[in-house]
Structures are given as C-alpha cells and as structure tokens.
PDB file of C-alpha atoms in Angstrom:
ATOM      1  CA  MET A   1       8.930 -25.078  -8.200  1.00 48.00           C
ATOM      2  CA  LYS A   2       6.982 -24.262 -11.375  1.00 48.00           C
ATOM      3  CA  LEU A   3       4.118 -26.000 -10.344  1.00 43.00           C
ATOM      4  CA  THR A   4       3.995 -24.350  -6.867  1.00 45.00           C
ATOM      5  CA  LEU A   5       4.046 -21.085  -8.540  1.00 38.00           C
ATOM      6  CA  ALA A   6       1.364 -22.096 -10.957  1.00 40.00           C
ATOM      7  CA  VAL A   7      -1.041 -23.090  -7.962  1.00 40.00           C
ATOM      8  CA  VAL A   8      -0.194 -19.776  -6.045  1.00 38.00           C
ATOM      9  CA  ILE A   9      -1.134 -17.770  -9.250  1.00 41.00           C
ATOM     10  CA  ALA A  10      -4.332 -19.715  -9.741  1.00 42.00           C
ATOM     11  CA  SER A  11      -5.395 -19.397  -6.160  1.00 40.00           C
ATOM     12  CA  LEU A  12      -4.792 -15.549  -6.389  1.00 41.00           C
ATOM     13  CA  ALA A  13      -6.995 -15.310  -9.385  1.00 44.00           C
ATOM     14  CA  LEU A  14      -9.797 -17.032  -7.819  1.00 44.00           C
ATOM     15  CA  VAL A  15      -9.597 -15.200  -4.596  1.00 46.00           C
ATOM     16  CA  GLY A  16     -10.658 -11.938  -6.109  1.00 51.00           C
ATOM     17  CA  CYS A  17     -13.828 -13.412  -7.809  1.00 67.00           C
ATOM     18  CA  GLY A  18     -17.164 -11.436  -7.623  1.00 72.00           C
ATOM     19  CA  SER A  19     -20.276 -12.562  -6.233  1.00 76.00           C
ATOM     20  CA  THR A  20     -24.053 -11.938  -6.442  1.00 80.00           C
ATOM     21  CA  GLY A  21     -26.431 -13.050  -3.984  1.00 82.00           C
ATOM     22  CA  VAL A  22     -30.306 -13.129  -4.576  1.00 87.00           C
ATOM     23  CA  LEU A  23     -32.959 -13.307  -1.599  1.00 88.00           C
ATOM     24  CA  PRO A  24     -36.531 -13.704  -2.950  1.00 89.00           C
ATOM     25  CA  VAL A  25     -39.032 -11.316  -1.150  1.00 89.00           C
ATOM     26  CA  GLY A  26     -42.417 -12.369   0.127  1.00 80.00           C
ATOM     27  CA  ASN A  27     -44.730 -14.469  -2.265  1.00 84.00           C
ATOM     28  CA  ALA A  28     -44.002 -12.526  -5.327  1.00 79.00           C
ATOM     29  CA  SER A  29     -42.572 -14.597  -8.176  1.00 80.00           C
ATOM     30  CA  ALA A  30     -41.863 -13.906 -11.880  1.00 86.00           C
ATOM     31  CA  LEU A  31     -40.610 -16.031 -14.716  1.00 92.00           C
ATOM     32  CA  PRO A  32     -37.032 -15.305 -15.789  1.00 94.00           C
ATOM     33  CA  LYS A  33     -36.512 -12.807 -18.655  1.00 94.00           C
ATOM     34  CA  PRO A  34     -34.046 -13.605 -21.299  1.00 94.00           C
ATOM     35  CA  GLU A  35     -30.387 -13.413 -20.753  1.00 89.00           C
ATOM     36  CA  GLY A  36     -29.227  -9.879 -21.282  1.00 88.00           C
ATOM     37  CA  CYS A  37     -32.499  -8.153 -20.788  1.00 94.00           C
ATOM     38  CA  GLN A  38     -32.238  -4.496 -19.677  1.00 92.00           C
ATOM     39  CA  VAL A  39     -33.947  -3.500 -16.418  1.00 95.00           C
ATOM     40  CA  ALA A  40     -34.661   0.198 -15.398  1.00 96.00           C
ATOM     41  CA  VAL A  41     -32.763   1.588 -12.431  1.00 95.00           C
ATOM     42  CA  PHE A  42     -34.199   3.743  -9.804  1.00 97.00           C
ATOM     43  CA  ASP A  43     -32.937   5.711  -6.970  1.00 95.00           C
ATOM     44  CA  SER A  44     -35.976   5.609  -4.651  1.00 95.00           C
ATOM     45  CA  GLU A  45     -39.340   3.961  -4.451  1.00 95.00           C
ATOM     46  CA  GLU A  46     -41.070   7.321  -5.339  1.00 95.00           C
ATOM     47  CA  ASP A  47     -39.229   7.553  -8.776  1.00 96.00           C
ATOM     48  CA  VAL A  48     -40.767   4.433 -10.027  1.00 96.00           C
ATOM     49  CA  GLY A  49     -44.106   6.308 -10.895  1.00 94.00           C
ATOM     50  CA  ARG A  50     -46.237   3.129 -11.106  1.00 95.00           C
ATOM     51  CA  PRO A  51     -47.485   0.330  -8.906  1.00 96.00           C
ATOM     52  CA  PHE A  52     -45.189  -2.428  -8.482  1.00 96.00           C
ATOM     53  CA  GLU A  53     -44.247  -5.318  -6.276  1.00 95.00           C
ATOM     54  CA  LYS A  54     -40.902  -6.635  -4.626  1.00 96.00           C
ATOM     55  CA  LEU A  55     -39.539  -9.597  -6.352  1.00 96.00           C
ATOM     56  CA  CYS A  56     -35.854 -10.150  -4.683  1.00 95.00           C
ATOM     57  CA  ILE A  57     -32.997  -8.425  -2.874  1.00 95.00           C
ATOM     58  CA  ILE A  58     -29.911  -8.416  -5.003  1.00 94.00           C
ATOM     59  CA  ASP A  59     -26.491  -7.950  -3.409  1.00 91.00           C
ATOM     60  CA  ALA A  60     -23.449  -8.010  -6.063  1.00 85.00           C
ATOM     61  CA  LYS A  61     -19.851  -7.404  -5.589  1.00 79.00           C
ATOM     62  CA  THR A  62     -17.160  -7.151  -8.181  1.00 77.00           C
ATOM     63  CA  GLY A  63     -13.986  -9.191  -8.273  1.00 60.00           C
ATOM     64  CA  SER A  64     -10.940  -7.478  -6.557  1.00 50.00           C
ATOM     65  CA  THR A  65      -8.239  -8.686  -8.957  1.00 50.00           C
ATOM     66  CA  LEU A  66      -6.576  -6.699 -11.676  1.00 50.00           C
ATOM     67  CA  TYR A  67      -8.379  -8.585 -14.466  1.00 52.00           C
ATOM     68  CA  ASN A  68     -11.880  -7.826 -13.061  1.00 56.00           C
ATOM     69  CA  ASP A  69     -14.142  -4.938 -13.847  1.00 56.00           C
ATOM     70  CA  ARG A  70     -13.947  -3.315 -10.335  1.00 54.00           C
ATOM     71  CA  SER A  71     -16.145  -0.441 -11.031  1.00 69.00           C
ATOM     72  CA  VAL A  72     -19.571   0.290  -9.804  1.00 71.00           C
ATOM     73  CA  SER A  73     -20.845  -0.388 -13.304  1.00 70.00           C
ATOM     74  CA  GLY A  74     -19.383  -3.747 -13.123  1.00 73.00           C
ATOM     75  CA  ALA A  75     -21.256  -4.410 -10.154  1.00 78.00           C
ATOM     76  CA  MET A  76     -24.491  -3.121 -11.869  1.00 84.00           C
ATOM     77  CA  LYS A  77     -23.809  -5.618 -14.843  1.00 86.00           C
ATOM     78  CA  ARG A  78     -24.015  -8.305 -12.194  1.00 86.00           C
ATOM     79  CA  VAL A  79     -27.154  -6.938 -10.789  1.00 87.00           C
ATOM     80  CA  ASN A  80     -28.826  -6.623 -14.198  1.00 93.00           C
ATOM     81  CA  ALA A  81     -28.108 -10.298 -14.849  1.00 93.00           C
ATOM     82  CA  ALA A  82     -29.537 -11.489 -11.483  1.00 94.00           C
ATOM     83  CA  ALA A  83     -32.717  -9.202 -12.090  1.00 95.00           C
ATOM     84  CA  CYS A  84     -33.258 -10.787 -15.340  1.00 95.00           C
ATOM     85  CA  GLN A  85     -33.101 -14.135 -13.650  1.00 94.00           C
ATOM     86  CA  CYS A  86     -35.503 -12.981 -11.046  1.00 94.00           C
ATOM     87  CA  GLY A  87     -38.016 -11.638 -13.703  1.00 95.00           C
ATOM     88  CA  ALA A  88     -37.729  -7.964 -12.771  1.00 95.00           C
ATOM     89  CA  ASP A  89     -38.728  -4.997 -14.723  1.00 96.00           C
ATOM     90  CA  ALA A  90     -36.546  -2.643 -12.647  1.00 96.00           C
ATOM     91  CA  VAL A  91     -34.574  -2.177  -9.669  1.00 96.00           C
ATOM     92  CA  ILE A  92     -34.194   0.214  -6.779  1.00 96.00           C
ATOM     93  CA  VAL A  93     -30.784   1.159  -5.722  1.00 92.00           C
ATOM     94  CA  LYS A  94     -30.593   0.906  -1.787  1.00 93.00           C
ATOM     95  CA  ALA A  95     -26.669   1.170  -1.604  1.00 84.00           C
ATOM     96  CA  MET A  96     -23.554   1.241  -3.625  1.00 81.00           C
ATOM     97  CA  GLY A  97     -19.993   1.767  -2.937  1.00 75.00           C
ATOM     98  CA  LYS A  98     -16.356   1.264  -3.885  1.00 69.00           C
ATOM     99  CA  ARG A  99     -13.381   0.225  -1.991  1.00 62.00           C
ATOM    100  CA  GLY A 100     -10.095   1.525  -3.126  1.00 55.00           C
ATOM    101  CA  VAL A 101      -6.739  -0.132  -3.809  1.00 55.00           C
ATOM    102  CA  SER A 102      -4.996  -1.529  -0.752  1.00 52.00           C
ATOM    103  CA  ALA A 103      -1.869  -3.788  -0.113  1.00 54.00           C
ATOM    104  CA  TRP A 104      -4.159  -6.822  -0.247  1.00 57.00           C
ATOM    105  CA  ASP A 105      -6.269  -6.299  -3.517  1.00 53.00           C
ATOM    106  CA  TRP A 106      -6.960  -4.087  -6.275  1.00 61.00           C
ATOM    107  CA  GLY A 107     -10.292  -2.655  -5.034  1.00 61.00           C
ATOM    108  CA  SER A 108     -14.028  -3.488  -5.690  1.00 73.00           C
ATOM    109  CA  SER A 109     -17.449  -2.217  -5.645  1.00 82.00           C
ATOM    110  CA  LYS A 110     -20.535  -3.278  -4.354  1.00 86.00           C
ATOM    111  CA  VAL A 111     -24.408  -2.472  -5.035  1.00 85.00           C
ATOM    112  CA  SER A 112     -27.330  -3.684  -3.201  1.00 90.00           C
ATOM    113  CA  VAL A 113     -30.848  -3.220  -4.769  1.00 91.00           C
ATOM    114  CA  VAL A 114     -34.472  -4.229  -4.681  1.00 95.00           C
ATOM    115  CA  ALA A 115     -35.758  -5.997  -7.882  1.00 95.00           C
ATOM    116  CA  ILE A 116     -39.338  -5.113  -8.761  1.00 96.00           C
ATOM    117  CA  ARG A 117     -41.941  -6.021 -11.268  1.00 95.00           C
ATOM    118  CA  TYR A 118     -44.498  -3.703 -12.385  1.00 95.00           C
ATOM    119  CA  THR A 119     -48.183  -4.350 -11.473  1.00 93.00           C
ATOM    120  CA  GLY A 120     -49.939  -1.565 -13.343  1.00 88.00           C
ATOM    121  CA  PRO A 121     -49.402   1.304 -15.785  1.00 88.00           C
ATOM    122  CA  ALA A 122     -47.403   4.347 -15.532  1.00 82.00           C
ATOM    123  CA  GLU A 123     -49.113   7.012 -13.592  1.00 78.00           C
ATOM    124  CA  ALA A 124     -50.165   9.818 -16.117  1.00 72.00           C
ATOM    125  CA  SER A 125     -48.681  13.208 -15.401  1.00 63.00           C
ATOM    126  CA  PRO A 126     -51.275  16.055 -14.885  1.00 59.00           C
ATOM    127  CA  ALA A 127     -52.125  18.151 -18.245  1.00 57.00           C
ATOM    128  CA  GLY A 128     -49.945  21.166 -18.625  1.00 53.00           C
ATOM    129  CA  SER A 129     -47.290  20.074 -16.118  1.00 52.00           C
ATOM    130  CA  ASP A 130     -43.722  20.151 -17.043  1.00 53.00           C
TER     131      ASP A 130
END
C-alpha cells in the first residue's frame, strides 16, 4: 500500500510540470548567450526602436502543481532562459494568460513571445523631444 501511494504522489507531481517550446524562425540564427542572461521585454514590434531580426517563437507554460511558480512571472523566467539559448537580445510578447485554480490543478500561466536579435543601433530621438 505504501508503494502504491508513493507512485501516485510521484505521478501527480510530474503531471503539473511546466514546458517550454522553441520554434526557429526563418534562416536567422545566433549563438546562445550565457545561462542567466537578461533579455529586454517589449509589448509590440514598434516599441523595440531599432532594427532587428526574428530568431524564434517561444511558448512557455508553468507547472500547475502547488510546488510550482504558477505566475506569469514564472512563465517569463522560462521564456528568458529559452531566449538566452536562442541568442536573443529581447522578446516581443504576443500573448500571456493565467488559468485559475480548478478541481484538477492549482492553476498555471502561459506566455508566447517572439525572440529577436538587434541588427542595428537604437534610433536616435529628435533633438528637443521629450
């Protein structure tokens, strides 16, 4: 009986694991950045303010068990790690959402982004504009 209970508990812990999917885009590629690098986060392509190329699409979902960070920021940590592996300088958020607690799990969050690499300097703002 104890062995069966241990197997059930272990199985439930694994069911709620998070996931991260990375899909390369086009022919662009970059060398991975060091683990733990920080990437800028933008809400739209217009916010980037400099030329860039798209490297990959990243979809990250948090785990849904009590012991996981189920917040949007938890999903963004997964995005950041994948963006570093992709060689990105920044990400553009395309979608994000949070699913609440239900009878089946403790909720989770999901984020979808496009990872980009800068190809030129930031655009200079016109003199005297604030």
